[in-house]
Short mmCIF file of C-alpha atoms in Angstrom, two decimals:
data_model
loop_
_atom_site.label_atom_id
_atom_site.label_comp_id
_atom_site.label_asym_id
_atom_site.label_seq_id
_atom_site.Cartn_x
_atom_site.Cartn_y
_atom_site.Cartn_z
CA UNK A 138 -5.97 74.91 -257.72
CA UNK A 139 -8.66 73.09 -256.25
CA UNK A 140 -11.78 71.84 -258.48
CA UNK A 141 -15.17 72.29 -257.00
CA UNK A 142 -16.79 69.88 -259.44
CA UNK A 143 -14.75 67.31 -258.68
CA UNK A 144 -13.65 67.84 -255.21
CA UNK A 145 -10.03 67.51 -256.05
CA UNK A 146 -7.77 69.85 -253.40
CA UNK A 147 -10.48 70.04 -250.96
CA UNK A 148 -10.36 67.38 -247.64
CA UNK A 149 -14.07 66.22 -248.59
CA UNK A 150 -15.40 63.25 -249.79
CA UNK A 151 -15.61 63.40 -253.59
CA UNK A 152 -18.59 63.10 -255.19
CA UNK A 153 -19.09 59.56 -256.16
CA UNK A 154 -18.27 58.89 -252.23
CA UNK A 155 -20.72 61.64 -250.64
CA UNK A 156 -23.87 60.66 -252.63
CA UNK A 157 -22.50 57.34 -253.19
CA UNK A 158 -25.77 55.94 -251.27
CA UNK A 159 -27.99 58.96 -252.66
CA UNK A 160 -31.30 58.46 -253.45
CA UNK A 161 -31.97 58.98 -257.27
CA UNK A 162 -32.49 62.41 -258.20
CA UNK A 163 -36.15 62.20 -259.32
CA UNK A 164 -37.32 60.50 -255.99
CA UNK A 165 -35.28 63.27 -254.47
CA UNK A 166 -36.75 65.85 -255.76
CA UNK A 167 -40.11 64.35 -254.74
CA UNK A 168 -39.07 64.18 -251.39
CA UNK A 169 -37.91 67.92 -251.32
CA UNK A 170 -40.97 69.03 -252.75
CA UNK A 171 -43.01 67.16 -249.89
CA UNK A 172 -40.79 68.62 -247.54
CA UNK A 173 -40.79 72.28 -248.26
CA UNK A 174 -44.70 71.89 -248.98
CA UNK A 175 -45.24 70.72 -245.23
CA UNK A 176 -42.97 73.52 -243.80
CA UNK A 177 -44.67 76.23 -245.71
CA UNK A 178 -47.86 74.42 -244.40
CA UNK A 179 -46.70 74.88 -240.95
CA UNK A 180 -45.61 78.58 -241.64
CA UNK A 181 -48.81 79.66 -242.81
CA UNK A 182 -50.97 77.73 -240.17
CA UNK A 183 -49.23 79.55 -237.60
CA UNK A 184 -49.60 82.65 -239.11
CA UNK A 185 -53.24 81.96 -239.81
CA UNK A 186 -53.29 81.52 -236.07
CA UNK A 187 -51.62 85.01 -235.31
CA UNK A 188 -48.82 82.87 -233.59
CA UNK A 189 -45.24 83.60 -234.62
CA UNK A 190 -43.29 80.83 -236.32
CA UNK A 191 -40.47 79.13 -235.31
CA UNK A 192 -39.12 77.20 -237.95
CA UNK A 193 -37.77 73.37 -236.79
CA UNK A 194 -34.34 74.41 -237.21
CA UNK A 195 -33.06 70.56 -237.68
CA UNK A 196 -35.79 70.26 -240.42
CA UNK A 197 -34.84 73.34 -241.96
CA UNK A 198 -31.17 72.50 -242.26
CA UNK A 199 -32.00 68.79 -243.67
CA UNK A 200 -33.83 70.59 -246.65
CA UNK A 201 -31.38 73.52 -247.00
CA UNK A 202 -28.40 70.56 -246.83
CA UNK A 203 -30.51 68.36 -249.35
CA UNK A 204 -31.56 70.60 -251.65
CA UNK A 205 -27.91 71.80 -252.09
CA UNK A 206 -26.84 67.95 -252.25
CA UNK A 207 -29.36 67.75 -255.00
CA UNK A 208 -27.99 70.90 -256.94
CA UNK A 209 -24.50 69.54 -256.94
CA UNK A 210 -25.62 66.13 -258.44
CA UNK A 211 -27.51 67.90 -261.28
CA UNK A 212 -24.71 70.13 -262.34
CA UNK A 213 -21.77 67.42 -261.82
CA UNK A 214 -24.12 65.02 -264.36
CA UNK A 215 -25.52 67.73 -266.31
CA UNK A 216 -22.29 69.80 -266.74
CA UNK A 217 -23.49 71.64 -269.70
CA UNK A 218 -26.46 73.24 -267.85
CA UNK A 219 -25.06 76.77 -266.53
CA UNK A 220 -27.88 77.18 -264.32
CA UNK A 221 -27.75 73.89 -262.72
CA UNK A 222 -24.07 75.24 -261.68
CA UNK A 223 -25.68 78.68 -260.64
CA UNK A 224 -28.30 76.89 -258.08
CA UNK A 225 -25.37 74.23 -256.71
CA UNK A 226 -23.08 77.04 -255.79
CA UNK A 227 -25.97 79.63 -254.62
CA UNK A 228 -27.49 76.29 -252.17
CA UNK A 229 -24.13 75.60 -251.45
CA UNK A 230 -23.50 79.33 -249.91
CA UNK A 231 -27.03 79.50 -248.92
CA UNK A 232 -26.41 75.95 -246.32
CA UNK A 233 -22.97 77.75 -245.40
CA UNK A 234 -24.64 80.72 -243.92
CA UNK A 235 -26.79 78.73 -242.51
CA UNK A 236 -24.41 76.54 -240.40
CA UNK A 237 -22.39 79.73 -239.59
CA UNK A 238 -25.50 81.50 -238.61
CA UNK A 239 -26.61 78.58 -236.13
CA UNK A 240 -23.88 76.45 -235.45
CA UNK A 241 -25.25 73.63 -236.88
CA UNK A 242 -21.83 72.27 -239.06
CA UNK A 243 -21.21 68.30 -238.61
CA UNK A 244 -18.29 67.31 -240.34
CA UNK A 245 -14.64 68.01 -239.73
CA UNK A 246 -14.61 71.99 -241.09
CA UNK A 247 -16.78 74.68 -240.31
CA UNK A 248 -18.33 76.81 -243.37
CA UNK A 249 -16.13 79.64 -242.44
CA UNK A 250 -13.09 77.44 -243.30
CA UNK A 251 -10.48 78.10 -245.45
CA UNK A 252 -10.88 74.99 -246.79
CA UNK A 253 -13.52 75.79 -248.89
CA UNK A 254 -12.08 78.72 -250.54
CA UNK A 255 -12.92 79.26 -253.48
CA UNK A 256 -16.33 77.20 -253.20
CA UNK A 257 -18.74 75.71 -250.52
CA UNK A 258 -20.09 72.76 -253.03
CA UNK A 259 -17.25 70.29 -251.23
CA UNK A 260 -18.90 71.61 -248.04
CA UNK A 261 -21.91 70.63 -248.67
CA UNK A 262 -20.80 66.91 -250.02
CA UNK A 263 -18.95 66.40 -246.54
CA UNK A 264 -22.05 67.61 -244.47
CA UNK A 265 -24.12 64.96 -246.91
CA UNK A 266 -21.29 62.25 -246.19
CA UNK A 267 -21.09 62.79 -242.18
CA UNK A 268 -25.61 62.69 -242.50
CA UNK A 269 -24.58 58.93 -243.27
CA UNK A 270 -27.36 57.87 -246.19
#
């Protein structure tokens, strides 16, 4: 059966290959935090303005595709964490819809793929291999 922790069964980069050039999880998490502050910045300026927002849909799926990246690193070195495993499978589904929703997949299977059956977390380390860090 395939193994979502370690990516065994699953045509995806294992772990130590997708985040192989990674940038370390604290400075990652900085850079998440920066980047979700500045979108809800954006949301809230338009709505201050009565304009409707439009998200930056390539901006939206780098955070959606990092923050999932950065899920899956916590729980694969913090194992004994349940809800590190919780959030890496919930981002992982949550960047899934996402690409189905907007067609927005760039590696070699689509979410919707049978490939990732019975978990999305390999998905999400070949979309972070094919963004080329």
């Amino acid at each position: 059966m395939p193994d979502p922790i370690t990516g065994e069964g699953f045509d995806a980069p294992p772990p130590a290959v997708a985040y192989k050039v990674a940038p370390d999880m604290l400075s990652e998490a900085a850079s998440l935090t920066e980047l979700s502050e500045r979108l809800q910045v954006e949301a809230a300026t338009a709505s201050i303005a009565g304009e409707p927002y439009e998200p930056d849909e390539y901006q939206e799926r780098l955070y959606l595709l990092r923050r999932a990246a950065l899920a899956d690193r916590l729980s694969i070195a913090h194992p004994e964490v349940e809800e590190f495993l919780n959030d890496a499978v919930q981002l992982a589904h949550e960047l899934a819809e996402f690409d189905r929703e907007h067609d927005t997949s760039e590696g070699k299977y689509g979410p919707g793929a049978i490939e990732w059956d019975p978990s999305h977390r390999p998905y999400v380390r070949q979309e972070y291999d094919k963004w080329g860090w």
